[in-house]
Amino acid sequence: EVHLLESGGGLVHPGGSLRLSCAASGFTFTSYTVSWVRQAPGKGLECVSSVSVSGDNRYYVDSVKGRFIISRDNSKNMLYLQMNSLRAEDTAIYFCATIMSARPCWGQGTLVTVSS
Amino acid sequence: DIQMTQSPSTLSASVGDRVTITCRASQSISGWLAWYEQKPGKAPKPLIYETSNLESGVPSRFSGSGSGTEFTLTISSLQPDDFTTYYCQQYNSYPWTFGQGTKVEIK
């Protein structure tokens, strides 16, 4: 069974850092681009960052460029999001997601709260 | 980036009603469109992928259609569990983009 499990969320002060992880199982992780999608409280869905199979190609939404770094470890079937210089507006549930054979697959999400 | 315009933002309906939600893309997405339902506090749940394919376990009252830039989600007969929020998503190209969401409310 395909499974994506996020971890690493929590409460952090503005300006702080957090590293999110996503453990993938049940599929060939090394064959798919993977992404982080977030949802701020009461808001819609936003694709924050994506990384290609090899890790060579990375996308970032403008609001996180220079602050967030996406990476993957194909030997461990893991996806990461290093979040630095966090702001209140980064408060959201962060989901990892992928598309396999045209079918979306999402994790359950991890909550990041940026507050003093 | 491809913009996704979803309408309506809110829809008031009754149990048993047939409802339709529309998503328009700013450019052709070649059928790479998914529909989700999202209950409060939960992850989005895929309902339909590649425009019209029903996810396993999703009731047959849900259907999707469209092509190019215009797509629809239809619920043929609303059930009490269907009063929630729905999103469309294009995955023709990165970055993925989403519609603004449609909240289906009880009339």
Tab-separated table of N, CA and C in Angstrom, chain B residues 12-100:
chain	number	residue	atom	x	y	z
B	12	SER	N	-25.144	26.207	-2.310
B	12	SER	CA	-26.169	25.759	-1.357
B	12	SER	C	-27.099	24.777	-2.057
B	13	ALA	N	-27.260	23.607	-1.476
B	13	ALA	CA	-28.056	22.568	-2.119
B	13	ALA	C	-28.691	21.671	-1.059
B	14	SER	N	-29.573	20.810	-1.523
B	14	SER	CA	-30.286	19.896	-0.625
B	14	SER	C	-29.891	18.456	-0.931
B	15	VAL	N	-30.134	17.605	0.038
B	15	VAL	CA	-29.907	16.177	-0.179
B	15	VAL	C	-30.720	15.719	-1.388
B	16	GLY	N	-30.085	14.997	-2.265
B	16	GLY	CA	-30.725	14.514	-3.477
B	16	GLY	C	-30.512	15.394	-4.698
B	17	ASP	N	-30.008	16.604	-4.501
B	17	ASP	CA	-29.763	17.507	-5.625
B	17	ASP	C	-28.597	17.019	-6.480
B	18	ARG	N	-28.655	17.404	-7.746
B	18	ARG	CA	-27.529	17.217	-8.660
B	18	ARG	C	-26.745	18.520	-8.672
B	19	VAL	N	-25.434	18.458	-8.423
B	19	VAL	CA	-24.634	19.677	-8.380
B	19	VAL	C	-23.421	19.536	-9.286
B	20	THR	N	-22.991	20.690	-9.794
B	20	THR	CA	-21.832	20.723	-10.683
B	20	THR	C	-20.892	21.829	-10.248
B	21	ILE	N	-19.616	21.499	-10.198
B	21	ILE	CA	-18.549	22.447	-9.883
B	21	ILE	C	-17.639	22.527	-11.101
B	22	THR	N	-17.201	23.729	-11.423
B	22	THR	CA	-16.397	23.943	-12.633
B	22	THR	C	-15.012	24.454	-12.288
B	23	CYS	N	-14.040	23.993	-13.044
B	23	CYS	CA	-12.673	24.506	-12.958
B	23	CYS	C	-12.206	24.879	-14.352
B	24	ARG	N	-11.671	26.082	-14.478
B	24	ARG	CA	-11.119	26.532	-15.751
B	24	ARG	C	-9.633	26.800	-15.586
B	25	ALA	N	-8.855	26.276	-16.510
B	25	ALA	CA	-7.410	26.478	-16.493
B	25	ALA	C	-7.037	27.610	-17.440
B	26	SER	N	-5.962	28.328	-17.104
B	26	SER	CA	-5.532	29.470	-17.923
B	26	SER	C	-4.888	29.035	-19.235
B	27	GLN	N	-4.546	27.743	-19.325
B	27	GLN	CA	-4.046	27.166	-20.570
B	27	GLN	C	-4.361	25.680	-20.546
B	28	SER	N	-4.203	25.043	-21.679
B	28	SER	CA	-4.555	23.635	-21.744
B	28	SER	C	-3.729	22.789	-20.771
B	29	ILE	N	-4.425	21.878	-20.077
B	29	ILE	CA	-3.736	20.984	-19.144
B	29	ILE	C	-3.886	19.529	-19.576
B	30	SER	N	-4.362	19.334	-20.785
B	30	SER	CA	-4.360	18.005	-21.411
B	30	SER	C	-4.984	16.908	-20.551
B	31	GLY	N	-5.962	17.252	-19.763
B	31	GLY	CA	-6.658	16.238	-18.986
B	31	GLY	C	-6.027	15.879	-17.668
B	32	TRP	N	-4.899	16.503	-17.342
B	32	TRP	CA	-4.216	16.186	-16.084
B	32	TRP	C	-4.837	16.992	-14.950
B	33	LEU	N	-6.016	16.567	-14.547
B	33	LEU	CA	-6.777	17.264	-13.534
B	33	LEU	C	-7.332	16.279	-12.518
B	34	ALA	N	-7.239	16.666	-11.258
B	34	ALA	CA	-7.780	15.854	-10.172
B	34	ALA	C	-8.785	16.669	-9.380
B	35	TRP	N	-9.729	15.968	-8.783
B	35	TRP	CA	-10.697	16.568	-7.869
B	35	TRP	C	-10.533	15.933	-6.492
B	36	TYR	N	-10.661	16.770	-5.452
B	36	TYR	CA	-10.532	16.318	-4.076
B	36	TYR	C	-11.735	16.780	-3.268
B	37	GLU	N	-12.052	16.013	-2.242
B	37	GLU	CA	-12.909	16.532	-1.190
B	37	GLU	C	-12.052	16.674	0.061
B	38	GLN	N	-12.390	17.667	0.873
B	38	GLN	CA	-11.638	17.857	2.107
B	38	GLN	C	-12.593	18.133	3.246
B	39	LYS	N	-12.537	17.284	4.245
B	39	LYS	CA	-13.298	17.476	5.475
B	39	LYS	C	-12.429	18.282	6.443
B	40	PRO	N	-13.038	19.036	7.353
B	40	PRO	CA	-12.264	19.865	8.285
B	40	PRO	C	-11.238	19.052	9.066
B	41	GLY	N	-10.009	19.558	9.089
B	41	GLY	CA	-8.952	18.915	9.851
B	41	GLY	C	-8.343	17.687	9.209
B	42	LYS	N	-8.765	17.388	7.986
B	42	LYS	CA	-8.268	16.196	7.296
B	42	LYS	C	-7.493	16.575	6.046
B	43	ALA	N	-6.685	15.633	5.557
B	43	ALA	CA	-5.988	15.827	4.285
B	43	ALA	C	-6.987	15.763	3.134
B	44	PRO	N	-6.679	16.434	2.034
B	44	PRO	CA	-7.528	16.280	0.850
B	44	PRO	C	-7.586	14.808	0.433
B	45	LYS	N	-8.779	14.388	0.074
B	45	LYS	CA	-8.980	13.012	-0.362
B	45	LYS	C	-9.259	13.005	-1.859
B	46	PRO	N	-8.401	12.339	-2.641
B	46	PRO	CA	-8.651	12.301	-4.091
B	46	PRO	C	-9.960	11.588	-4.415
B	47	LEU	N	-10.757	12.219	-5.268
B	47	LEU	CA	-11.999	11.618	-5.749
B	47	LEU	C	-11.845	11.129	-7.184
B	48	ILE	N	-11.262	11.976	-8.005
B	48	ILE	CA	-11.150	11.731	-9.442
B	48	ILE	C	-9.758	12.140	-9.900
B	49	TYR	N	-9.170	11.357	-10.782
B	49	TYR	CA	-7.876	11.695	-11.360
B	49	TYR	C	-7.957	11.623	-12.884
B	50	GLU	N	-7.054	12.324	-13.521
B	50	GLU	CA	-7.001	12.382	-14.990
B	50	GLU	C	-8.390	12.671	-15.557
B	51	THR	N	-8.997	13.704	-15.018
B	51	THR	CA	-10.277	14.280	-15.465
B	51	THR	C	-11.510	13.458	-15.094
B	52	SER	N	-11.472	12.149	-15.323
B	52	SER	CA	-12.729	11.403	-15.230
B	52	SER	C	-12.615	10.029	-14.577
B	53	ASN	N	-11.434	9.691	-14.081
B	53	ASN	CA	-11.251	8.370	-13.469
B	53	ASN	C	-11.563	8.411	-11.981
B	54	LEU	N	-12.472	7.556	-11.573
B	54	LEU	CA	-12.911	7.521	-10.183
B	54	LEU	C	-11.897	6.763	-9.338
B	55	GLU	N	-11.485	7.358	-8.238
B	55	GLU	CA	-10.593	6.662	-7.315
B	55	GLU	C	-11.319	5.463	-6.709
B	56	SER	N	-10.532	4.468	-6.363
B	56	SER	CA	-11.081	3.275	-5.743
B	56	SER	C	-11.854	3.636	-4.480
B	57	GLY	N	-13.054	3.092	-4.366
B	57	GLY	CA	-13.857	3.311	-3.167
B	57	GLY	C	-14.731	4.552	-3.191
B	58	VAL	N	-14.569	5.393	-4.214
B	58	VAL	CA	-15.384	6.609	-4.304
B	58	VAL	C	-16.744	6.249	-4.923
B	59	PRO	N	-17.828	6.718	-4.312
B	59	PRO	CA	-19.157	6.369	-4.823
B	59	PRO	C	-19.374	6.821	-6.267
B	60	SER	N	-20.166	6.075	-6.988
B	60	SER	CA	-20.391	6.346	-8.405
B	60	SER	C	-21.240	7.589	-8.649
B	61	ARG	N	-21.786	8.196	-7.614
B	61	ARG	CA	-22.521	9.453	-7.802
B	61	ARG	C	-21.574	10.608	-8.166
B	62	PHE	N	-20.271	10.407	-7.953
B	62	PHE	CA	-19.278	11.393	-8.355
B	62	PHE	C	-18.806	11.086	-9.775
B	63	SER	N	-18.698	12.139	-10.585
B	63	SER	CA	-18.157	11.957	-11.924
B	63	SER	C	-17.431	13.223	-12.356
B	64	GLY	N	-16.478	13.053	-13.264
B	64	GLY	CA	-15.716	14.180	-13.768
B	64	GLY	C	-15.692	14.155	-15.283
B	65	SER	N	-15.620	15.344	-15.861
B	65	SER	CA	-15.545	15.435	-17.312
B	65	SER	C	-14.794	16.693	-17.696
B	66	GLY	N	-14.531	16.812	-18.989
B	66	GLY	CA	-13.867	18.011	-19.493
B	66	GLY	C	-12.684	17.699	-20.362
B	67	SER	N	-12.084	18.757	-20.864
B	67	SER	CA	-10.882	18.638	-21.673
B	67	SER	C	-10.287	20.020	-21.869
B	68	GLY	N	-9.028	20.044	-22.234
B	68	GLY	CA	-8.391	21.318	-22.537
B	68	GLY	C	-8.286	22.230	-21.335
B	69	THR	N	-9.200	23.163	-21.253
B	69	THR	CA	-9.144	24.148	-20.172
B	69	THR	C	-10.384	24.163	-19.274
B	70	GLU	N	-11.404	23.393	-19.591
B	70	GLU	CA	-12.639	23.439	-18.797
B	70	GLU	C	-13.035	22.052	-18.311
B	71	PHE	N	-13.274	21.974	-17.006
B	71	PHE	CA	-13.515	20.691	-16.357
B	71	PHE	C	-14.642	20.825	-15.345
B	72	THR	N	-15.357	19.723	-15.140
B	72	THR	CA	-16.456	19.748	-14.186
B	72	THR	C	-16.443	18.517	-13.302
B	73	LEU	N	-16.881	18.738	-12.068
B	73	LEU	CA	-17.157	17.664	-11.118
B	73	LEU	C	-18.664	17.680	-10.896
B	74	THR	N	-19.286	16.537	-11.050
B	74	THR	CA	-20.729	16.429	-10.843
B	74	THR	C	-21.008	15.408	-9.750
B	75	ILE	N	-21.900	15.778	-8.856
B	75	ILE	CA	-22.419	14.841	-7.864
B	75	ILE	C	-23.882	14.632	-8.243
B	76	SER	N	-24.239	13.427	-8.603
B	76	SER	CA	-25.555	13.205	-9.210
B	76	SER	C	-26.697	13.306	-8.207
B	77	SER	N	-26.432	12.936	-6.965
B	77	SER	CA	-27.466	12.991	-5.937
B	77	SER	C	-26.773	13.204	-4.597
B	78	LEU	N	-26.786	14.440	-4.143
B	78	LEU	CA	-26.052	14.796	-2.920
B	78	LEU	C	-26.502	13.964	-1.730
B	79	GLN	N	-25.526	13.469	-1.004
B	79	GLN	CA	-25.778	12.742	0.230
B	79	GLN	C	-25.282	13.572	1.413
B	80	PRO	N	-25.769	13.290	2.616
B	80	PRO	CA	-25.380	14.097	3.787
B	80	PRO	C	-23.865	14.202	3.972
B	81	ASP	N	-23.123	13.150	3.631
B	81	ASP	CA	-21.678	13.160	3.812
B	81	ASP	C	-20.968	14.043	2.789
B	82	ASP	N	-21.684	14.511	1.756
B	82	ASP	CA	-21.056	15.273	0.677
B	82	ASP	C	-20.986	16.768	0.962
B	83	PHE	N	-21.569	17.212	2.063
B	83	PHE	CA	-21.544	18.643	2.387
B	83	PHE	C	-20.191	18.965	3.009
B	84	THR	N	-19.283	19.387	2.151
B	84	THR	CA	-17.912	19.672	2.536
B	84	THR	C	-17.281	20.535	1.445
B	85	THR	N	-15.954	20.608	1.422
B	85	THR	CA	-15.259	21.467	0.470
B	85	THR	C	-14.550	20.631	-0.592
B	86	TYR	N	-14.591	21.133	-1.826
B	86	TYR	CA	-13.997	20.435	-2.962
B	86	TYR	C	-12.967	21.335	-3.652
B	87	TYR	N	-11.879	20.708	-4.118
B	87	TYR	CA	-10.822	21.426	-4.832
B	87	TYR	C	-10.488	20.699	-6.124
B	88	CYS	N	-10.111	21.488	-7.137
B	88	CYS	CA	-9.503	20.900	-8.328
B	88	CYS	C	-8.006	21.187	-8.294
B	89	GLN	N	-7.246	20.379	-9.028
B	89	GLN	CA	-5.798	20.534	-9.109
B	89	GLN	C	-5.334	20.156	-10.506
B	90	GLN	N	-4.474	21.012	-11.085
B	90	GLN	CA	-3.847	20.616	-12.347
B	90	GLN	C	-2.467	20.065	-12.049
B	91	TYR	N	-2.117	18.991	-12.755
B	91	TYR	CA	-0.761	18.456	-12.631
B	91	TYR	C	-0.158	18.222	-14.014
B	92	ASN	N	-0.569	19.066	-14.938
B	92	ASN	CA	0.040	19.040	-16.269
B	92	ASN	C	1.472	19.548	-16.217
B	93	SER	N	1.718	20.520	-15.356
B	93	SER	CA	3.057	21.080	-15.245
B	93	SER	C	3.276	21.593	-13.833
B	94	TYR	N	4.562	21.703	-13.475
B	94	TYR	CA	4.915	22.271	-12.172
B	94	TYR	C	5.054	23.780	-12.328
B	95	PRO	N	4.661	24.559	-11.313
B	95	PRO	CA	4.097	24.065	-10.050
B	95	PRO	C	2.654	23.604	-10.189
B	96	TRP	N	2.299	22.551	-9.454
B	96	TRP	CA	0.893	22.209	-9.356
B	96	TRP	C	0.142	23.449	-8.884
B	97	THR	N	-1.064	23.610	-9.407
B	97	THR	CA	-1.905	24.697	-8.920
B	97	THR	C	-3.307	24.176	-8.668
B	98	PHE	N	-3.990	24.860	-7.767
B	98	PHE	CA	-5.278	24.407	-7.269
B	98	PHE	C	-6.347	25.477	-7.481
B	99	GLY	N	-7.571	25.028	-7.604
B	99	GLY	CA	-8.679	25.964	-7.556
B	99	GLY	C	-8.844	26.491	-6.134
B	100	GLN	N	-9.651	27.533	-6.008
B	100	GLN	CA	-9.804	28.197	-4.712
B	100	GLN	C	-10.703	27.416	-3.757
